[in-house]
PDB file of C-alpha atoms in Angstrom:
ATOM      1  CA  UNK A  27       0.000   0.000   0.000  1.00 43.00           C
ATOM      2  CA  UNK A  28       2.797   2.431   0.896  1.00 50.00           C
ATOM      3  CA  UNK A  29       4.217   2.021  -2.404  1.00 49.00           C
ATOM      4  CA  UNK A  30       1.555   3.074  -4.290  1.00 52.00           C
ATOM      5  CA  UNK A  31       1.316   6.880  -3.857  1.00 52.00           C
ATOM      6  CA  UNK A  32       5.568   6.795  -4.440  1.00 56.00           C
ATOM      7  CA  UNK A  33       5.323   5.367  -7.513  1.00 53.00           C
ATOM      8  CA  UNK A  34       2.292   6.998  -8.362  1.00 52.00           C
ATOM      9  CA  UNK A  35       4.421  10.546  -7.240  1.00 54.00           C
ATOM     10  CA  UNK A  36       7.382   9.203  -8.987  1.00 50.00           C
ATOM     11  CA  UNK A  37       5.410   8.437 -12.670  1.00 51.00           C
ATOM     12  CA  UNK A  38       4.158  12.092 -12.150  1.00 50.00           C
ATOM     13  CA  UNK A  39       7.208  13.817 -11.659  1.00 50.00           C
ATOM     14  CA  UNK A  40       8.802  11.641 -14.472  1.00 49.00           C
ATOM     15  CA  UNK A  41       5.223  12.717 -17.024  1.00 50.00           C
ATOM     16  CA  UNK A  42       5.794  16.555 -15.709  1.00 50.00           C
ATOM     17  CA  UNK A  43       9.413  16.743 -16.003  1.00 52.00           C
ATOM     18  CA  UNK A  44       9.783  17.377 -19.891  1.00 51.00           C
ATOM     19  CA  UNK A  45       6.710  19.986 -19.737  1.00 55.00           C
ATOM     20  CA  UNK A  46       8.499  21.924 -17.275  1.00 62.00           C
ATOM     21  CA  UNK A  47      12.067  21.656 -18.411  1.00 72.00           C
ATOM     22  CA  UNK A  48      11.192  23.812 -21.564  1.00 90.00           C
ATOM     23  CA  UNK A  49       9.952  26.914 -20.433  1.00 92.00           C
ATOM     24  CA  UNK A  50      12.614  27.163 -17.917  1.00 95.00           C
ATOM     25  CA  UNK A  51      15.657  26.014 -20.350  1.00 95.00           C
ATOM     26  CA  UNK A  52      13.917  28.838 -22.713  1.00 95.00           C
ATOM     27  CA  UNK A  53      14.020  31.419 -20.128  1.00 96.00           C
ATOM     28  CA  UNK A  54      17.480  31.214 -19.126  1.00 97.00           C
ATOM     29  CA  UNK A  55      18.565  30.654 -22.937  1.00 97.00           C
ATOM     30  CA  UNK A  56      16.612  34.199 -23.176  1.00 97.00           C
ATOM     31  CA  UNK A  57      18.888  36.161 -20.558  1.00 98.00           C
ATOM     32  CA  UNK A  58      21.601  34.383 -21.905  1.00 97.00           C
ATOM     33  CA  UNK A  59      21.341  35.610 -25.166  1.00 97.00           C
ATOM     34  CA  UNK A  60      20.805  39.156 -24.302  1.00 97.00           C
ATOM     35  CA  UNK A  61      23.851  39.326 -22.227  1.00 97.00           C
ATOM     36  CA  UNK A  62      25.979  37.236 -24.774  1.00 97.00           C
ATOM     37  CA  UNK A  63      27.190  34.580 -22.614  1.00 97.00           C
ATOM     38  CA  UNK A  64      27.526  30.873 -21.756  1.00 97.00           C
ATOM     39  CA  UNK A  65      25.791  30.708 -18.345  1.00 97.00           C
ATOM     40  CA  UNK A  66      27.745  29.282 -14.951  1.00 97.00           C
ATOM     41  CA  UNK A  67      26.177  27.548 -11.826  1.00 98.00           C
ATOM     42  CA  UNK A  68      29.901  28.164 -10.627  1.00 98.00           C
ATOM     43  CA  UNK A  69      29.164  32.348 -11.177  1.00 98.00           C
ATOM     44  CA  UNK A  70      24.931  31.550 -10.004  1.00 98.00           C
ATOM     45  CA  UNK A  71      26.638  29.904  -6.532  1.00 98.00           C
ATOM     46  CA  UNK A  72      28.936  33.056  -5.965  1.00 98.00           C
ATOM     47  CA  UNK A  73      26.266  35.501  -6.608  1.00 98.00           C
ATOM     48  CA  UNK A  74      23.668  33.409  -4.740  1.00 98.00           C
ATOM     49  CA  UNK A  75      26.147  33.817  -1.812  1.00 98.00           C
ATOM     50  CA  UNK A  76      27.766  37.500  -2.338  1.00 97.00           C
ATOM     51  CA  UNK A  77      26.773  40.215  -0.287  1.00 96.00           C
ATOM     52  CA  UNK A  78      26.883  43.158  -2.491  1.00 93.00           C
ATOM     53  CA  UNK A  79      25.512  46.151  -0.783  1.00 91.00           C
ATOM     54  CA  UNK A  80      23.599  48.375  -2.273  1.00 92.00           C
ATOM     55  CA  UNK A  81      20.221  47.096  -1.088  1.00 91.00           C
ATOM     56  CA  UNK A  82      18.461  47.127   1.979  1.00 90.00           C
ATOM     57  CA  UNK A  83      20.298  46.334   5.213  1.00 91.00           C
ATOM     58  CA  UNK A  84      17.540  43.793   6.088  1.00 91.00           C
ATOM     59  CA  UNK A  85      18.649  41.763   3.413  1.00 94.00           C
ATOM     60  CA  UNK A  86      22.281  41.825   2.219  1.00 96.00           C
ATOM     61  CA  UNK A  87      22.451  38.798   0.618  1.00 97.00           C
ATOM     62  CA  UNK A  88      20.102  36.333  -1.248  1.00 97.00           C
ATOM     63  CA  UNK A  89      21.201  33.491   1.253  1.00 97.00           C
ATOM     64  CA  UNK A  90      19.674  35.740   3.965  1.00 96.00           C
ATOM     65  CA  UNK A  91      16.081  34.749   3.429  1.00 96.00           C
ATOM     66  CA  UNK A  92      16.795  31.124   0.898  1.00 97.00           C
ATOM     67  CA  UNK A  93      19.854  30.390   3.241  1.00 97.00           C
ATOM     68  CA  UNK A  94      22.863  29.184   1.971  1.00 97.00           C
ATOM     69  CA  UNK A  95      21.716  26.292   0.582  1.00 98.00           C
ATOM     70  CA  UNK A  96      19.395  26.711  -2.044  1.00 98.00           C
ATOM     71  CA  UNK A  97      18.274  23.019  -1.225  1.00 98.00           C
ATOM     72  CA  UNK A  98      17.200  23.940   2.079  1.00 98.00           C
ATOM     73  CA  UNK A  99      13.719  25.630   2.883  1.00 97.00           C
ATOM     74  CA  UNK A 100      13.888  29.542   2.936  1.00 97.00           C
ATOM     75  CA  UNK A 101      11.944  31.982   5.473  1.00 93.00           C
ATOM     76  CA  UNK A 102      10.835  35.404   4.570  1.00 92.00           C
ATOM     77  CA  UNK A 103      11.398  38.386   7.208  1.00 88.00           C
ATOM     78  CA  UNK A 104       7.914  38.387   8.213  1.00 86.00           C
ATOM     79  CA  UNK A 105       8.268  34.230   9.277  1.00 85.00           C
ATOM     80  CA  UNK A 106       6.759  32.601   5.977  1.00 89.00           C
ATOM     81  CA  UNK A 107       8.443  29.371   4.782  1.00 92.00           C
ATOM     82  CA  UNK A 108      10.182  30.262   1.248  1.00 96.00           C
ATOM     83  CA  UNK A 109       9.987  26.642  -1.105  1.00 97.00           C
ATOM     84  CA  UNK A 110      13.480  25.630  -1.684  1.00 98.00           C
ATOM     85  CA  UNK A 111      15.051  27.269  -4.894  1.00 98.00           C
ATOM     86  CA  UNK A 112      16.674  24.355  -5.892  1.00 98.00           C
ATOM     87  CA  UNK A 113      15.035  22.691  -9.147  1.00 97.00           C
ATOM     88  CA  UNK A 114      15.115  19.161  -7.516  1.00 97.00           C
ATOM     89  CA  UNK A 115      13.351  20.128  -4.638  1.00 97.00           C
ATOM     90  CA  UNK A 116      10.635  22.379  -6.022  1.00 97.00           C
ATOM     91  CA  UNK A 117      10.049  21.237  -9.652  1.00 95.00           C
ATOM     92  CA  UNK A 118       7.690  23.811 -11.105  1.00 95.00           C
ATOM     93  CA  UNK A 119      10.462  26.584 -10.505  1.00 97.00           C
ATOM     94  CA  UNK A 120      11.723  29.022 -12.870  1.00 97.00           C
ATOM     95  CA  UNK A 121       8.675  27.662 -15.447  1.00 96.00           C
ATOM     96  CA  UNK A 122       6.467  31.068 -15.391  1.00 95.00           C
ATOM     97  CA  UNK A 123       8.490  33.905 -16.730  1.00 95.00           C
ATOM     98  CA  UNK A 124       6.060  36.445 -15.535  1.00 94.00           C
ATOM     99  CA  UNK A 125       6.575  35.012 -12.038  1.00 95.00           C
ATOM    100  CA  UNK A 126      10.029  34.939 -12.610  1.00 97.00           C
ATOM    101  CA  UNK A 127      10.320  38.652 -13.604  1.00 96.00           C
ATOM    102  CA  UNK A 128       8.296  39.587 -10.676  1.00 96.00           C
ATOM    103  CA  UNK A 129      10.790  37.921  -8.298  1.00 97.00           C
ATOM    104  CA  UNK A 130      13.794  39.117  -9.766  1.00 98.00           C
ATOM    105  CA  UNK A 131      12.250  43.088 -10.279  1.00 97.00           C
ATOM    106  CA  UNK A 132      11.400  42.641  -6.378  1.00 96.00           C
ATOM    107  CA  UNK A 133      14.664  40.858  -5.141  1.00 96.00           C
ATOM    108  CA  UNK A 134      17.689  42.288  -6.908  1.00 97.00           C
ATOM    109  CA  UNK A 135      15.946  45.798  -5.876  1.00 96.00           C
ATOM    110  CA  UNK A 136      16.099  44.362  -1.932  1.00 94.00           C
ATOM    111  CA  UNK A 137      19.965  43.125  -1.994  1.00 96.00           C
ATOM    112  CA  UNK A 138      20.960  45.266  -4.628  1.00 96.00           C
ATOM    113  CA  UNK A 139      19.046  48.205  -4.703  1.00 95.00           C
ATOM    114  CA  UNK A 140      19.107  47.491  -8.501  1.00 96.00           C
ATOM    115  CA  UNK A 141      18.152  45.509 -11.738  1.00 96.00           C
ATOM    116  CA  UNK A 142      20.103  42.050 -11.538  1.00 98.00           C
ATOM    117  CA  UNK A 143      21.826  41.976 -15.131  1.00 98.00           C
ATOM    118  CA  UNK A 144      20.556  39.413 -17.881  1.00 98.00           C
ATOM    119  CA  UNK A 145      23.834  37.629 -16.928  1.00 98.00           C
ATOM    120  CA  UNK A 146      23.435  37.375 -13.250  1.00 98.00           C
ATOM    121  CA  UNK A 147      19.892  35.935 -14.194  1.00 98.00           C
ATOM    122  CA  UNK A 148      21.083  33.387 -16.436  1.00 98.00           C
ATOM    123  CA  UNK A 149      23.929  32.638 -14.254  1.00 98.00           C
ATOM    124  CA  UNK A 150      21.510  32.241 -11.045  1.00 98.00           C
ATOM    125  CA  UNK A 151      18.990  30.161 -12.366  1.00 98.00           C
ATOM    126  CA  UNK A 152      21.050  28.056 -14.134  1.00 98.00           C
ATOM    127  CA  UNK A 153      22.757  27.477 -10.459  1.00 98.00           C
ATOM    128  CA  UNK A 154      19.690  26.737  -8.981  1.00 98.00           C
ATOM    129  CA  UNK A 155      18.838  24.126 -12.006  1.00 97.00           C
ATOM    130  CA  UNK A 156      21.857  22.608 -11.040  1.00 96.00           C
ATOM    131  CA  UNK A 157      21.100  21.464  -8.314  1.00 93.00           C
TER     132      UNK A 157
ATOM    133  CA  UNK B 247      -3.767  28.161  25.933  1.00 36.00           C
ATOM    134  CA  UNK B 248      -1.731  30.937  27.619  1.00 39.00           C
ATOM    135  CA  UNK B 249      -3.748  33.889  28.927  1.00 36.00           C
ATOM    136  CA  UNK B 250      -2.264  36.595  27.074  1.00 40.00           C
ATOM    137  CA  UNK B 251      -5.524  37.967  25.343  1.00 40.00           C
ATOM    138  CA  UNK B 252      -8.513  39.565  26.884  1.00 43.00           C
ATOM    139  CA  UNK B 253     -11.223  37.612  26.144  1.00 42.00           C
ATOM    140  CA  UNK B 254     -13.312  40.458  25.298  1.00 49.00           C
ATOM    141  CA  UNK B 255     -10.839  41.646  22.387  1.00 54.00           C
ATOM    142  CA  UNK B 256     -12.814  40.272  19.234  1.00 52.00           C
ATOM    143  CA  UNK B 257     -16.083  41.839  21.114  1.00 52.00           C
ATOM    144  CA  UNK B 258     -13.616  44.995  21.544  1.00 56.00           C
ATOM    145  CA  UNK B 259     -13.424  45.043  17.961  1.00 60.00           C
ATOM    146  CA  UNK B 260     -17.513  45.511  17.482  1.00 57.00           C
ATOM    147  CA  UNK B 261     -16.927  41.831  16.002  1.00 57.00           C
ATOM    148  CA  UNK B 262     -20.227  40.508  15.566  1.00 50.00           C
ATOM    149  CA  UNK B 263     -21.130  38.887  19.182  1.00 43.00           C
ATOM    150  CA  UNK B 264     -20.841  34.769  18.052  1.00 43.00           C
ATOM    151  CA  UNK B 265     -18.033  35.869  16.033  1.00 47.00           C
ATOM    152  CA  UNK B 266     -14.514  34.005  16.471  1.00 49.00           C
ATOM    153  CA  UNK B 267     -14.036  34.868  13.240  1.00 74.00           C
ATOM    154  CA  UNK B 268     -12.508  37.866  10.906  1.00 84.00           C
ATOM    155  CA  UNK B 269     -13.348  37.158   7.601  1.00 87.00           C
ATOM    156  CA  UNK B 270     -10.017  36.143   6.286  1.00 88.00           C
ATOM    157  CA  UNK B 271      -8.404  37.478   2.521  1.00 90.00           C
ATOM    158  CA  UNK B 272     -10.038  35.255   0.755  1.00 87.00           C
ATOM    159  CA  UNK B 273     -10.454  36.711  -2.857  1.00 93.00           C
ATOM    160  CA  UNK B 274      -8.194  36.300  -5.560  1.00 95.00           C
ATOM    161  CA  UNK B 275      -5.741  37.428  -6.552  1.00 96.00           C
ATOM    162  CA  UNK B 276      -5.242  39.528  -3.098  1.00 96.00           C
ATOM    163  CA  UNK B 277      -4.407  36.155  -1.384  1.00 94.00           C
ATOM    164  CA  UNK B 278      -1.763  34.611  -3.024  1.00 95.00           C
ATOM    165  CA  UNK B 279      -0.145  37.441  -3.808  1.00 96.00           C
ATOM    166  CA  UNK B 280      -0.304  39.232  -0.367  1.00 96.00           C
ATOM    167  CA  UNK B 281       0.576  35.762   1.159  1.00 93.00           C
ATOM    168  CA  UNK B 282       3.821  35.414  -0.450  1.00 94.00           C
ATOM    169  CA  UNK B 283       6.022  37.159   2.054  1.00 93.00           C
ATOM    170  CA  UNK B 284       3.285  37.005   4.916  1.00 93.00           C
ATOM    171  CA  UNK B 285       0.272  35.797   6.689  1.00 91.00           C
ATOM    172  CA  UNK B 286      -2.404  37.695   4.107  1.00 92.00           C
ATOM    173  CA  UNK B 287      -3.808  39.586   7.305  1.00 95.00           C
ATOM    174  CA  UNK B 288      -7.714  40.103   7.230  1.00 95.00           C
ATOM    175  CA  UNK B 289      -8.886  43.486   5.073  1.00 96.00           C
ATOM    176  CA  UNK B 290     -11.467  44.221   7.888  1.00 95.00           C
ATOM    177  CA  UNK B 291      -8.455  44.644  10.164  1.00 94.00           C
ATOM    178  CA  UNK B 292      -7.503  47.903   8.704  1.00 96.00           C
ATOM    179  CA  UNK B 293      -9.163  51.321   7.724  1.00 97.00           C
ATOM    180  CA  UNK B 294      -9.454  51.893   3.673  1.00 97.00           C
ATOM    181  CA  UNK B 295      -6.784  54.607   3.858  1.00 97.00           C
ATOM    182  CA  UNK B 296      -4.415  52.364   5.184  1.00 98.00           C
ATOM    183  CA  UNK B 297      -4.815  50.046   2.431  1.00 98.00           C
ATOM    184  CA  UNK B 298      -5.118  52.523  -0.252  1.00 98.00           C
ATOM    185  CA  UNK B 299      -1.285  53.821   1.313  1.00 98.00           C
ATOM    186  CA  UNK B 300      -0.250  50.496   1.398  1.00 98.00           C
ATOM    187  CA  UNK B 301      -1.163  49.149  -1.805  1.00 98.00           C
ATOM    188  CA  UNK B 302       0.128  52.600  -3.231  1.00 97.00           C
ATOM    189  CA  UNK B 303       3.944  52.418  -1.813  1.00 97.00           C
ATOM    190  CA  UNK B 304       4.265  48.158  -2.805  1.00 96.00           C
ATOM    191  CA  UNK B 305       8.217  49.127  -4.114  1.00 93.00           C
ATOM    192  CA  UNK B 306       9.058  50.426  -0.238  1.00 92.00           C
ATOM    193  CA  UNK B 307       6.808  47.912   1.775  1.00 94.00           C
ATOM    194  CA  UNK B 308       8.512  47.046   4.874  1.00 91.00           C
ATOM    195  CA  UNK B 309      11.950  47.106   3.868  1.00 87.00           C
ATOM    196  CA  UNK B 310      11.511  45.077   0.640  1.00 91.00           C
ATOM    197  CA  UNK B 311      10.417  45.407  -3.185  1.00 94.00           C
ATOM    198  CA  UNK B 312       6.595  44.191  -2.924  1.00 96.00           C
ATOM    199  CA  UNK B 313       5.779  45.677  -6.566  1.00 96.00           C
ATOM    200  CA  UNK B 314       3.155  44.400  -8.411  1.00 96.00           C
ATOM    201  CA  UNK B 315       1.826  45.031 -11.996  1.00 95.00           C
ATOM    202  CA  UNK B 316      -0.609  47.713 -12.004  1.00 95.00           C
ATOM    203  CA  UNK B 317      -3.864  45.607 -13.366  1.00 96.00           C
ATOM    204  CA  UNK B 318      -3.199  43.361 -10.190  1.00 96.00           C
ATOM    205  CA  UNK B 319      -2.478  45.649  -7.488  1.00 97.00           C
ATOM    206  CA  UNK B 320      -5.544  47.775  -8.313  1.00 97.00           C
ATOM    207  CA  UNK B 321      -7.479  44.587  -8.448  1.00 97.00           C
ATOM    208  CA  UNK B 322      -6.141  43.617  -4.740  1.00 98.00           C
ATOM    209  CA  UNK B 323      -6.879  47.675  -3.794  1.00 98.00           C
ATOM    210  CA  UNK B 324     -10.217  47.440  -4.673  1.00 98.00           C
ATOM    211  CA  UNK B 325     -10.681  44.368  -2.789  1.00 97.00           C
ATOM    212  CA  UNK B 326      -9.239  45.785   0.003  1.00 98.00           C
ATOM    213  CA  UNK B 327     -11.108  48.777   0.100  1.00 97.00           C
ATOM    214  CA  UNK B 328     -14.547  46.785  -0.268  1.00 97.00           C
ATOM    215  CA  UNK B 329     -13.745  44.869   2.899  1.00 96.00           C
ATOM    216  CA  UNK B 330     -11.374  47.236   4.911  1.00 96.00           C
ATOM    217  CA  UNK B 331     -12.789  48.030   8.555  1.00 95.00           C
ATOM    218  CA  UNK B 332     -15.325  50.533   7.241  1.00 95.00           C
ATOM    219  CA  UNK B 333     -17.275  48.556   4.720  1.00 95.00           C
ATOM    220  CA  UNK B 334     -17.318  45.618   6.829  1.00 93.00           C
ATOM    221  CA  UNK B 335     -18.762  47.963   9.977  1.00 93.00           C
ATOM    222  CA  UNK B 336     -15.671  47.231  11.991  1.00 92.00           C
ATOM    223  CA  UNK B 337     -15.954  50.245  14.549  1.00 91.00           C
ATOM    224  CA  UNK B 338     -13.869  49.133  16.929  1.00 91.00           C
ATOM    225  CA  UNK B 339     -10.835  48.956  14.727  1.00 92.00           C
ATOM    226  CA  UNK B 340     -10.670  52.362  13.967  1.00 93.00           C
ATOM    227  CA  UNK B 341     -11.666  53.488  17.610  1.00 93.00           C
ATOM    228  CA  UNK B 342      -9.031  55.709  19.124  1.00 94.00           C
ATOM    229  CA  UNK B 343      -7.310  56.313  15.379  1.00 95.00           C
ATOM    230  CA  UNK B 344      -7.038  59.989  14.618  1.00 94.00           C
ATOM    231  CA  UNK B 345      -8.746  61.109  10.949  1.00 92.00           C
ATOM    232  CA  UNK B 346      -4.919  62.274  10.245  1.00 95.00           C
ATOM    233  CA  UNK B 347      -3.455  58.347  11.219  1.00 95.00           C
ATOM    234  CA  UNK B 348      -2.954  56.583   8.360  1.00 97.00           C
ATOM    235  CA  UNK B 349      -1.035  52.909  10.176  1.00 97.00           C
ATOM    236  CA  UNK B 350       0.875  50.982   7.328  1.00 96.00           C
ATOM    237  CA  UNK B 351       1.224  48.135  10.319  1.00 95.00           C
ATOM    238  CA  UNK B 352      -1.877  46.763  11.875  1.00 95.00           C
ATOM    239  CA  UNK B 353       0.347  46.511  15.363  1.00 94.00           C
ATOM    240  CA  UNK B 354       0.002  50.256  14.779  1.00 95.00           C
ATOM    241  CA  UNK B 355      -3.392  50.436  15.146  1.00 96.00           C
ATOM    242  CA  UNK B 356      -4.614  51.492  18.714  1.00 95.00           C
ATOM    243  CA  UNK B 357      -7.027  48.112  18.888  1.00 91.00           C
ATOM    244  CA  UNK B 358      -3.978  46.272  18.641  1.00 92.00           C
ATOM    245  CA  UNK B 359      -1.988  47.735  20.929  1.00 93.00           C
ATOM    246  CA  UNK B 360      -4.890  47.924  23.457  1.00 91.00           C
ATOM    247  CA  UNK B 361      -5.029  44.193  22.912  1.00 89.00           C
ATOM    248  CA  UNK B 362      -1.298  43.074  22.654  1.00 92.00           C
ATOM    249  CA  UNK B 363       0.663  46.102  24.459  1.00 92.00           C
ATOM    250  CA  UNK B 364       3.772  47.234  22.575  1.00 93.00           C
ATOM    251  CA  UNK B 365       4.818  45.584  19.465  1.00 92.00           C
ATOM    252  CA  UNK B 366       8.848  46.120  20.349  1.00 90.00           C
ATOM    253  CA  UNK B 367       7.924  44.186  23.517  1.00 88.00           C
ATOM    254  CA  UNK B 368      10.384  40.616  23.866  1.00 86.00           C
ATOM    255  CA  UNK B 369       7.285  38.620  23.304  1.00 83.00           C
ATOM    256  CA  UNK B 370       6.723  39.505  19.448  1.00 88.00           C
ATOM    257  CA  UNK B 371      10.849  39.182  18.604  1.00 86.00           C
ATOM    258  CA  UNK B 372      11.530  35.946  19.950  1.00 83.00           C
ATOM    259  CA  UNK B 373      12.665  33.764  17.459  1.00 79.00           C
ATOM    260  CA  UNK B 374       9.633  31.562  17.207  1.00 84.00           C
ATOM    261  CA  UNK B 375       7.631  34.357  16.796  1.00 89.00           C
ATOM    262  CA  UNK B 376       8.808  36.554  13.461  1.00 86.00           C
ATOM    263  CA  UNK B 377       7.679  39.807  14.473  1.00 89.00           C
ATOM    264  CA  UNK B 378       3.930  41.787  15.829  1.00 91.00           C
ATOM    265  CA  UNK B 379       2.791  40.918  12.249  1.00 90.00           C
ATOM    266  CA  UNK B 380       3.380  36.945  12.654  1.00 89.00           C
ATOM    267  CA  UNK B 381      -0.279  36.536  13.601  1.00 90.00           C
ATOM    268  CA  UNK B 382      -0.460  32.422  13.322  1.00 88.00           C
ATOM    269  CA  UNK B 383       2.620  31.831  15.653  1.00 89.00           C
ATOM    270  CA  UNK B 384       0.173  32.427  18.574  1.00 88.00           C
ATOM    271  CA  UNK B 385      -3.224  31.969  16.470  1.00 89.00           C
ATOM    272  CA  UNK B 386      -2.746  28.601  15.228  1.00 87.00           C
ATOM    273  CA  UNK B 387      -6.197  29.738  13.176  1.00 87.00           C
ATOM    274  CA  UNK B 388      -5.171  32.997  11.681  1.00 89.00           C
ATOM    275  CA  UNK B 389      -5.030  31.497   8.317  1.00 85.00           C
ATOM    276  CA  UNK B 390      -8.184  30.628   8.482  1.00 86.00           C
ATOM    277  CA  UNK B 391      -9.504  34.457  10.309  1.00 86.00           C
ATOM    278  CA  UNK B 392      -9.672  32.493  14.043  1.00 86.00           C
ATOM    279  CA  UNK B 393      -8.513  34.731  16.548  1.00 83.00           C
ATOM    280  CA  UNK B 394     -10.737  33.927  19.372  1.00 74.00           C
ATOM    281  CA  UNK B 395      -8.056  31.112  20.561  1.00 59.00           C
ATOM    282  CA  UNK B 396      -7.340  32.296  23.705  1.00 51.00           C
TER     283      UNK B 396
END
């Protein structure tokens, strides 16, 4: 009996997986292309971790709310449990580019106190699809 | 339950009397989006000013970038002016607020600090609890508009 709703999760997540691989390979192929580079999870992990200044003191870095491990479960300021950013542990990330853009309009303005660059998003994402 | 809340602060409110309920955000798209970052805190808890400033500073909110497009927040505005304390006859929240008060933080309003004393108190920053505005890590129900849990 216990095996059933594993195998049942498992044939899901195998049925989903192309659907949702698309939209997010074609969104970080798009800020990719308008920055002119080859992405890097090694550059995603170092941003991911920097602490830039710039943005608000509340939130120097992106590891302050996702925490350093983008595998791990996140917590906003205000107490809310953030879904890990890490592909492998929340599937449907990184699939809704309007969601996406919202995020990163919101986010880079927080720690940055700017736009994040087409590079830093490619780089970022494709860390966190890395994973 | 700990004894921390009068039990006469929902009938403080001019709650109706069976009420253990505020009618929680409920509507789309006001409750996914404003529950994001944070409990999405009843609309009847505030007056429609305070919404209308709130929804109309979402790029400074707290100390982060809460922008929305414009279609949605004025969707959520109007939602949140169609339920805020005035529409839904909530006297009691705006009791004691002066006409030129216009609280961004509902542990600014005076019903909440008559009911939980001073939001920098130890009790709201303690680690477990995220701050005045983590509503369910006392009211398990919050969610769900239960405050009556005392």
């Amino acid at each position: 009996m216990r095996a059933a709703p594993r195998f049942l999760a498992l044939a899901l997540a195998l049925a989903a997986a192309p659907a949702l691989a698309g939209p997010r390979d074609d969104l970080i192929a798009g800020f990719a292309g308008a920055a002119g580079i080859t992405p890097s999870a090694e550059r995603g992990h170092a941003f991911f971790l920097a602490t830039p200044g710039g943005g608000n003191a509340d939130t120097p870095s992106c590891s302050t709310c996702h925490t350093a491990d983008p595998r791990a479960e996140g917590r906003t300021r205000a107490g809310k449990a953030i879904a890990p950013m890490a592909v492998s542990k929340t599937p449907d990330r990184f699939t809704d580019a309007a969601k996406v853009d919202k995020w990163f309009r919101r986010n880079c303005d927080s720690v940055l106190g700017r736009e994040c660059t087409a590079a830093e998003k490619a780089d970022i994402l494709t860390y966190f699809a890395s994973l | 339950m700990r004894p921390f809340l009068p039990l006469a602060a929902l009938a403080a409110l001019s709650l109706p009397a069976q009420a253990t309920e505020v009618p929680p955000m409920a509507a789309e798209p006001a409750r996914t989006e404003c529950s994001a970052c944070h409990m999405a805190y009843p609309p009847g808890l505030l007056p429609a000013r305070s919404w209308k400033a709130i929804m109309g500073s979402l790029d400074k909110h707290f100390g982060e970038n809460a922008s929305l497009d414009p279609a949605t927040a004025k969707k959520i505005e109007d939602y949140l002016v169609a339920n805020s304390a005035e529409a839904m006859g909530f006297t009691g929240v705006t009791r004691g607020l002066a006409a030129d008060q216009t609280p961004l933080r509902i542990a600014d309003m005076p019903w909440w600090r008559s009911i939980h004393g001073d939001p920098a108190g130890r009790w709201f920053h303690s680690g477990r609890v995220a701050g005045p505005g983590d509503c369910a890590a006392c009211h398990e129900g919050a969610q769900q508009g239960f405050f009556h849990d005392e």
